[in-house]
mmCIF file of C-alpha atoms in Angstrom:
data_model
loop_
_atom_site.group_PDB
_atom_site.id
_atom_site.type_symbol
_atom_site.label_atom_id
_atom_site.label_comp_id
_atom_site.label_asym_id
_atom_site.label_seq_id
_atom_site.Cartn_x
_atom_site.Cartn_y
_atom_site.Cartn_z
ATOM 1 C CA ILE A 4 -2.676 21.630 -13.165
ATOM 2 C CA ARG A 5 -4.309 23.183 -9.661
ATOM 3 C CA LEU A 6 -7.625 25.006 -10.693
ATOM 4 C CA PHE A 7 -8.033 20.509 -10.833
ATOM 5 C CA ALA A 8 -6.308 19.469 -8.485
ATOM 6 C CA GLU A 9 -6.720 21.216 -5.857
ATOM 7 C CA PRO A 10 -9.841 21.444 -5.186
ATOM 8 C CA LEU A 11 -10.375 17.104 -5.371
ATOM 9 C CA THR A 12 -11.137 14.606 -2.290
ATOM 10 C CA THR A 13 -8.209 12.312 -4.375
ATOM 11 C CA ALA A 14 -4.404 12.107 -4.050
ATOM 12 C CA VAL A 15 -3.264 14.293 -7.283
ATOM 13 C CA VAL A 16 1.185 14.215 -7.862
ATOM 14 C CA MET A 17 2.590 15.433 -10.741
ATOM 15 C CA THR A 18 6.375 14.311 -11.390
ATOM 16 C CA ASP A 19 9.034 14.744 -14.072
ATOM 17 C CA ILE A 20 10.329 11.481 -16.135
ATOM 18 C CA ASP A 21 13.395 10.532 -15.154
ATOM 19 C CA LEU A 22 12.881 7.305 -13.591
ATOM 20 C CA GLU A 23 16.813 6.566 -13.405
ATOM 21 C CA ARG A 24 17.738 6.602 -9.327
ATOM 22 C CA PRO A 25 17.061 8.625 -6.735
ATOM 23 C CA GLY A 26 13.944 8.479 -8.902
ATOM 24 C CA PRO A 27 11.447 10.515 -11.150
ATOM 25 C CA THR A 28 10.875 14.449 -9.046
ATOM 26 C CA ILE A 29 7.535 15.170 -7.773
ATOM 27 C CA LEU A 30 6.680 19.078 -8.568
ATOM 28 C CA TYR A 31 2.770 18.960 -7.460
ATOM 29 C CA ALA A 32 0.985 17.897 -4.658
ATOM 30 C CA ASN A 33 -2.728 18.869 -3.892
ATOM 31 C CA PRO A 34 -3.785 19.118 -0.171
ATOM 32 C CA ALA A 35 -5.260 15.925 -0.779
ATOM 33 C CA PHE A 36 -2.609 13.747 -1.098
ATOM 34 C CA ALA A 37 -0.535 15.672 2.435
ATOM 35 C CA ASP A 38 -3.931 14.923 3.834
ATOM 36 C CA MET A 39 -3.223 11.234 2.490
ATOM 37 C CA SER A 40 0.689 10.613 3.440
ATOM 38 C CA GLY A 41 1.423 13.044 6.576
ATOM 39 C CA TYR A 42 4.363 15.396 4.198
ATOM 40 C CA THR A 43 2.931 18.973 3.264
ATOM 41 C CA ALA A 44 3.045 20.091 -0.466
ATOM 42 C CA SER A 45 6.809 21.607 0.262
ATOM 43 C CA GLU A 46 8.260 18.722 1.841
ATOM 44 C CA VAL A 47 7.787 16.548 -1.363
ATOM 45 C CA LEU A 48 8.192 18.979 -3.224
ATOM 46 C CA GLY A 49 12.042 18.162 -5.619
ATOM 47 C CA ALA A 50 11.576 15.374 -3.565
ATOM 48 C CA SER A 51 11.323 11.758 -5.540
ATOM 49 C CA PRO A 52 7.608 9.040 -4.791
ATOM 50 C CA ARG A 53 10.511 6.737 -3.398
ATOM 51 C CA LEU A 54 10.441 8.654 -0.162
ATOM 52 C CA LEU A 55 7.243 7.484 1.252
ATOM 53 C CA GLN A 56 8.575 3.412 0.341
ATOM 54 C CA GLY A 57 9.066 1.905 3.548
ATOM 55 C CA PRO A 58 10.191 -1.247 5.018
ATOM 56 C CA GLU A 59 7.145 -3.598 3.995
ATOM 57 C CA THR A 60 7.744 -1.508 0.261
ATOM 58 C CA LYS A 61 8.125 -4.749 -1.979
ATOM 59 C CA MET A 62 11.085 -3.893 -4.098
ATOM 60 C CA GLN A 63 9.333 -6.405 -7.298
ATOM 61 C CA GLN A 64 6.654 -3.892 -7.427
ATOM 62 C CA THR A 65 8.144 -0.360 -7.390
ATOM 63 C CA ARG A 66 10.586 -1.657 -10.367
ATOM 64 C CA LEU A 67 6.826 -2.746 -11.746
ATOM 65 C CA VAL A 68 5.990 0.483 -11.597
ATOM 66 C CA ALA A 69 8.862 1.621 -13.518
ATOM 67 C CA ARG A 70 8.432 -1.433 -16.050
ATOM 68 C CA LYS A 71 5.817 0.165 -17.267
ATOM 69 C CA LEU A 72 6.486 4.161 -17.069
ATOM 70 C CA ARG A 73 9.080 2.718 -19.337
ATOM 71 C CA ALA A 74 7.093 0.651 -21.371
ATOM 72 C CA GLU A 75 3.274 1.837 -21.593
ATOM 73 C CA GLY A 76 4.323 4.963 -20.284
ATOM 74 C CA ARG A 77 1.311 4.660 -18.008
ATOM 75 C CA PHE A 78 0.623 2.574 -14.366
ATOM 76 C CA HIS A 79 -2.827 1.701 -12.915
ATOM 77 C CA GLY A 80 -2.036 -1.257 -9.293
ATOM 78 C CA VAL A 81 -1.526 -1.127 -5.445
ATOM 79 C CA LEU A 82 1.199 -0.497 -3.503
ATOM 80 C CA GLN A 83 1.671 -0.045 0.002
ATOM 81 C CA ASN A 84 3.139 3.368 0.755
ATOM 82 C CA TYR A 85 4.592 5.541 4.169
ATOM 83 C CA ARG A 86 2.647 8.515 5.756
ATOM 84 C CA LYS A 87 5.196 10.944 7.274
ATOM 85 C CA SER A 88 4.641 9.576 10.632
ATOM 86 C CA GLY A 89 6.088 6.013 9.487
ATOM 87 C CA GLU A 90 2.693 4.387 9.300
ATOM 88 C CA PRO A 91 1.962 2.231 7.041
ATOM 89 C CA TYR A 92 -0.758 3.506 4.400
ATOM 90 C CA TRP A 93 -2.483 1.287 0.338
ATOM 91 C CA ILE A 94 -3.629 3.687 -2.549
ATOM 92 C CA ALA A 95 -4.959 2.116 -6.101
ATOM 93 C CA VAL A 96 -3.221 3.987 -7.881
ATOM 94 C CA GLU A 97 -3.398 5.476 -11.626
ATOM 95 C CA VAL A 98 0.227 6.494 -13.064
ATOM 96 C CA GLN A 99 -0.872 9.231 -16.861
ATOM 97 C CA PRO A 100 1.285 9.984 -18.851
ATOM 98 C CA VAL A 101 1.514 14.114 -19.878
ATOM 99 C CA ARG A 102 1.987 15.051 -23.015
ATOM 100 C CA ASN A 103 3.374 17.957 -25.396
ATOM 101 C CA GLU A 104 2.011 19.684 -28.396
ATOM 102 C CA ASN A 105 4.670 17.664 -30.293
ATOM 103 C CA ASN A 106 3.224 14.024 -27.714
ATOM 104 C CA ASP A 107 6.258 13.792 -26.306
ATOM 105 C CA ILE A 108 5.909 12.948 -23.265
ATOM 106 C CA ILE A 109 7.044 15.224 -20.363
ATOM 107 C CA ASN A 110 5.305 14.376 -16.957
ATOM 108 C CA PHE A 111 4.171 11.658 -15.193
ATOM 109 C CA LEU A 112 0.335 12.076 -13.381
ATOM 110 C CA ALA A 113 -0.250 10.293 -10.804
ATOM 111 C CA ILE A 114 -4.065 10.075 -9.457
ATOM 112 C CA GLU A 115 -3.696 8.021 -5.846
ATOM 113 C CA SER A 116 -7.471 7.218 -3.729
ATOM 114 C CA ASP A 117 -6.341 5.650 -0.187
ATOM 115 C CA ILE A 118 -8.065 2.548 0.267
ATOM 116 C CA THR A 119 -6.665 1.091 3.926
ATOM 117 C CA THR A 120 -9.901 0.716 5.055
ATOM 118 C CA ARG A 121 -10.797 -1.790 2.177
ATOM 119 C CA LYS A 122 -7.377 -3.825 2.566
ATOM 120 C CA LEU A 123 -7.705 -4.259 6.107
ATOM 121 C CA GLU A 124 -11.355 -6.223 6.058
ATOM 122 C CA GLU A 125 -9.878 -8.223 3.098
ATOM 123 C CA ALA A 126 -7.504 -9.235 5.841
ATOM 124 C CA ARG A 127 -10.201 -9.975 8.936
ATOM 125 C CA ASN A 128 -12.242 -11.506 6.070
ATOM 126 C CA ARG A 129 -9.276 -13.480 5.474
ATOM 127 C CA LEU A 130 -8.851 -14.627 9.318
ATOM 128 C CA ALA A 131 -13.141 -14.801 10.040
ATOM 129 C CA TYR A 132 -12.520 -17.270 6.702
ATOM 130 C CA SER A 133 -9.438 -19.251 7.827
ATOM 131 C CA VAL A 134 -10.720 -19.354 11.840
ATOM 132 C CA THR A 135 -14.467 -20.117 11.088
ATOM 133 C CA THR A 136 -12.554 -23.349 8.763
ATOM 134 C CA VAL A 137 -10.150 -24.589 11.451
ATOM 135 C CA LEU A 138 -12.444 -24.138 13.840
ATOM 136 C CA ALA A 139 -15.786 -26.719 11.324
ATOM 137 C CA GLU A 140 -12.253 -28.839 10.565
ATOM 138 C CA SER A 141 -11.107 -29.714 13.664
ATOM 139 C CA THR A 142 -11.661 -33.115 15.683
ATOM 140 C CA ASP A 143 -9.508 -32.150 18.813
ATOM 141 C CA ALA A 144 -9.529 -28.788 20.914
ATOM 142 C CA ASP A 145 -5.002 -28.678 21.193
ATOM 143 C CA GLY A 146 -4.646 -28.915 17.761
ATOM 144 C CA ALA A 147 -7.448 -26.654 16.879
ATOM 145 C CA MET A 148 -6.017 -23.834 18.695
ATOM 146 C CA ARG A 149 -2.508 -25.002 17.159
ATOM 147 C CA ARG A 150 -3.747 -23.892 13.643
ATOM 148 C CA LEU A 151 -5.648 -20.177 15.643
ATOM 149 C CA LEU A 152 -2.859 -19.097 17.353
ATOM 150 C CA GLU A 153 -1.023 -19.870 14.221
ATOM 151 C CA LEU A 154 -3.481 -18.148 12.254
ATOM 152 C CA ILE A 155 -3.589 -15.374 14.503
ATOM 153 C CA GLY A 156 -0.170 -14.427 15.274
ATOM 154 C CA ASN A 157 0.810 -14.494 11.405
ATOM 155 C CA ALA A 158 -2.778 -12.487 10.449
ATOM 156 C CA GLY A 159 -0.689 -10.487 13.641
ATOM 157 C CA GLY A 160 2.711 -10.110 12.091
ATOM 158 C CA CYS A 161 3.853 -12.149 15.569
ATOM 159 C CA THR A 162 5.973 -15.530 15.913
ATOM 160 C CA ALA A 163 5.575 -16.635 18.593
ATOM 161 C CA GLY A 164 1.890 -17.640 21.151
ATOM 162 C CA ILE A 165 0.550 -19.185 24.389
ATOM 163 C CA TRP A 166 -2.608 -20.160 25.161
ATOM 164 C CA TRP A 167 -3.112 -21.765 28.634
ATOM 165 C CA MET A 168 -6.029 -24.287 28.709
ATOM 166 C CA PRO A 169 -8.062 -26.163 32.225
ATOM 167 C CA THR A 170 -8.114 -29.994 31.626
ATOM 168 C CA SER A 171 -10.677 -31.221 32.828
ATOM 169 C CA ASP A 172 -8.925 -32.257 36.523
ATOM 170 C CA SER A 173 -8.646 -29.155 37.624
ATOM 171 C CA THR A 174 -8.878 -27.402 40.187
ATOM 172 C CA TYR A 175 -9.431 -23.444 40.177
#
C-alpha cells in the first residue's frame, strides 16, 4: 500500500474491519492524510477514525457509514471531520473493501479528498441567492433588514444581532 499511497496528494487510510465501538483501528495513513488532518501517521496508527469527529459531527451520518460497510462492504459520501487543531473540514470519501484470496473482507481502504473550499463556496452562493431574493421581494427597508440579519446570522451561526438605521428626521 505504501508504494501506491505515499506519493498521492489524496488522503489514504486503511483500517481493520471491526466496526463496533470504539470503531475500526487505523493501520495505515499516508502523508496526504497527515497534511489534511494535522495528525501524523504515528498519532493515528492504532486509533479509530472516530478521533476525527467533533461537536458538529452528525451521528446519523456515522451510523450510515457503519451500516453501509456492514451491508455492502463499501461507502461513498461526504463527511465533516475535525483537524487536530479543532478546525472542521469536509471530505468526500470512498471506502472500499480489501479482500483476501478467499474473497473475505480483511481491511477497509478509504480514499479522502478535502472539499471544504467547495462546501464553503456552495454556502456563500446559497447566502448570496437568499440575500438577492430578500432584496428583490422586499417592500419595506425595516422588513428587509430583519430578514437579511436573520439570514446572515444563521449563515454565521449567530442567534442575535442588531442594526442601526437613521431615520429621515435624524440630524448628524
